[in-house]
């Protein structure tokens, strides 16, 4: 068995048990070990961003989209926000039972600067329950089109940082599949996704590449890396976007060209607005 990940100083054992990252007797099983490693590793990337922001503005706000059971939000609050007197985390989740559960847990733990909103990501953009500006937007395995909606939310809220572990790239794969015969007559590149398994894999790769170009066109500088080893998760790509205000010169043009070349013009509004 691999060694048990180190529990960080001051970390709430009660929280880890409530999130089922520890068993009732304080131990780890294989699944909880994997989840804890992922969340701790993601915290390793996010903590410097939080520290940078609080050095210039104490009113730190973070919105976590597709929050699910709010593993990430609770760990961030426990390891960073709890020791401070300010800052707020908003968990956005469409499933009401998970929102209720998170609210109850936050109350039990005294995590008073956490709010959980029963909203889909798309509707969160205009919700009065969220502030006009949000410093950091996160989306960890947000399903369906929620990753793209989280990007749109971040643009609207003028987020300084966006942290994504993208998921559910099925939309583009479906478009590639539906227009496969038409694409065969248009471009030799259609051979890349001729076989069904390649359609799925290429659709996933292409979706994230388009998201990166979209972010760069809006003035974000990117770091694209892996979250944890591939043995832990196949949805493993981590995108960290920092707003600099300096758009990459050819990003918007490349985005347009790729959509057109691959017969995906119908998705233009998803990536260009």
mmCIF file of N, CA and C in Angstrom, residues 1 13-14 24 38 42 57 93 101 145 150 152 175 184 192 199 209 211 213 217 222 227-229 251:
data_model
loop_
_atom_site.group_PDB
_atom_site.id
_atom_site.type_symbol
_atom_site.label_atom_id
_atom_site.label_comp_id
_atom_site.label_asym_id
_atom_site.label_seq_id
_atom_site.Cartn_x
_atom_site.Cartn_y
_atom_site.Cartn_z
ATOM 1 N N UNK A 1 0.846 -1.209 0.000
ATOM 2 C CA UNK A 1 0.000 0.000 0.000
ATOM 3 C C UNK A 1 0.873 1.247 0.000
ATOM 4 N N UNK A 13 -9.634 17.178 11.221
ATOM 5 C CA UNK A 13 -9.885 15.749 11.073
ATOM 6 C C UNK A 13 -11.383 15.503 10.929
ATOM 7 N N UNK A 14 -12.191 16.274 11.654
ATOM 8 C CA UNK A 14 -13.639 16.134 11.555
ATOM 9 C C UNK A 14 -14.112 16.387 10.128
ATOM 10 N N UNK A 24 -14.147 6.620 9.882
ATOM 11 C CA UNK A 24 -14.517 7.056 11.233
ATOM 12 C C UNK A 24 -13.381 6.888 12.239
ATOM 13 N N UNK A 38 -5.673 14.234 -4.808
ATOM 14 C CA UNK A 38 -6.057 15.185 -5.843
ATOM 15 C C UNK A 38 -6.338 16.562 -5.261
ATOM 16 N N UNK A 42 -4.210 19.969 -5.809
ATOM 17 C CA UNK A 42 -4.820 21.167 -6.373
ATOM 18 C C UNK A 42 -4.626 22.358 -5.442
ATOM 19 N N UNK A 57 -5.402 42.704 -1.694
ATOM 20 C CA UNK A 57 -6.821 42.962 -1.441
ATOM 21 C C UNK A 57 -7.326 41.930 -0.451
ATOM 22 N N UNK A 93 -23.778 24.776 -7.177
ATOM 23 C CA UNK A 93 -24.107 23.385 -7.480
ATOM 24 C C UNK A 93 -25.591 23.270 -7.829
ATOM 25 N N UNK A 101 -26.613 19.553 2.027
ATOM 26 C CA UNK A 101 -25.606 18.839 2.809
ATOM 27 C C UNK A 101 -24.411 19.732 3.121
ATOM 28 N N UNK A 145 -21.779 21.182 -19.943
ATOM 29 C CA UNK A 145 -21.069 22.364 -20.462
ATOM 30 C C UNK A 145 -20.652 23.302 -19.329
ATOM 31 N N UNK A 150 -18.419 28.127 -16.687
ATOM 32 C CA UNK A 150 -17.561 28.698 -15.649
ATOM 33 C C UNK A 150 -16.579 29.704 -16.248
ATOM 34 N N UNK A 152 -17.161 31.513 -18.937
ATOM 35 C CA UNK A 152 -17.971 32.694 -19.237
ATOM 36 C C UNK A 152 -18.252 33.492 -17.959
ATOM 37 N N UNK A 175 -20.481 16.915 -32.300
ATOM 38 C CA UNK A 175 -20.490 17.695 -33.537
ATOM 39 C C UNK A 175 -19.592 17.052 -34.596
ATOM 40 N N UNK A 184 -15.460 14.709 -44.370
ATOM 41 C CA UNK A 184 -14.596 13.901 -45.229
ATOM 42 C C UNK A 184 -14.358 14.575 -46.573
ATOM 43 N N UNK A 192 -8.414 12.241 -38.681
ATOM 44 C CA UNK A 192 -8.011 12.223 -37.267
ATOM 45 C C UNK A 192 -9.125 11.683 -36.388
ATOM 46 N N UNK A 199 -12.680 9.817 -32.334
ATOM 47 C CA UNK A 199 -13.614 10.943 -32.237
ATOM 48 C C UNK A 199 -13.701 11.418 -30.799
ATOM 49 N N UNK A 209 -8.059 22.586 -26.121
ATOM 50 C CA UNK A 209 -7.221 23.499 -26.909
ATOM 51 C C UNK A 209 -8.004 24.762 -27.267
ATOM 52 N N UNK A 211 -10.547 25.980 -25.546
ATOM 53 C CA UNK A 211 -10.718 26.731 -24.307
ATOM 54 C C UNK A 211 -9.470 27.558 -23.998
ATOM 55 N N UNK A 213 -7.264 28.762 -26.176
ATOM 56 C CA UNK A 213 -7.230 29.892 -27.103
ATOM 57 C C UNK A 213 -8.243 30.957 -26.702
ATOM 58 N N UNK A 217 -7.243 34.743 -25.819
ATOM 59 C CA UNK A 217 -7.819 35.849 -26.574
ATOM 60 C C UNK A 217 -8.426 36.907 -25.668
ATOM 61 N N UNK A 222 -1.549 31.406 -19.570
ATOM 62 C CA UNK A 222 -1.917 30.063 -19.150
ATOM 63 C C UNK A 222 -0.738 29.230 -18.681
ATOM 64 N N UNK A 227 -2.798 17.313 -13.255
ATOM 65 C CA UNK A 227 -3.139 17.474 -11.844
ATOM 66 C C UNK A 227 -2.434 16.438 -10.989
ATOM 67 N N UNK A 228 -2.637 15.162 -11.306
ATOM 68 C CA UNK A 228 -1.975 14.061 -10.604
ATOM 69 C C UNK A 228 -1.582 13.039 -11.646
ATOM 70 N N UNK A 229 -0.955 11.950 -11.222
ATOM 71 C CA UNK A 229 -0.548 10.909 -12.158
ATOM 72 C C UNK A 229 -1.751 10.310 -12.872
ATOM 73 N N UNK A 251 -4.541 34.588 -31.034
ATOM 74 C CA UNK A 251 -5.390 33.564 -30.412
ATOM 75 C C UNK A 251 -6.789 33.546 -31.016
#
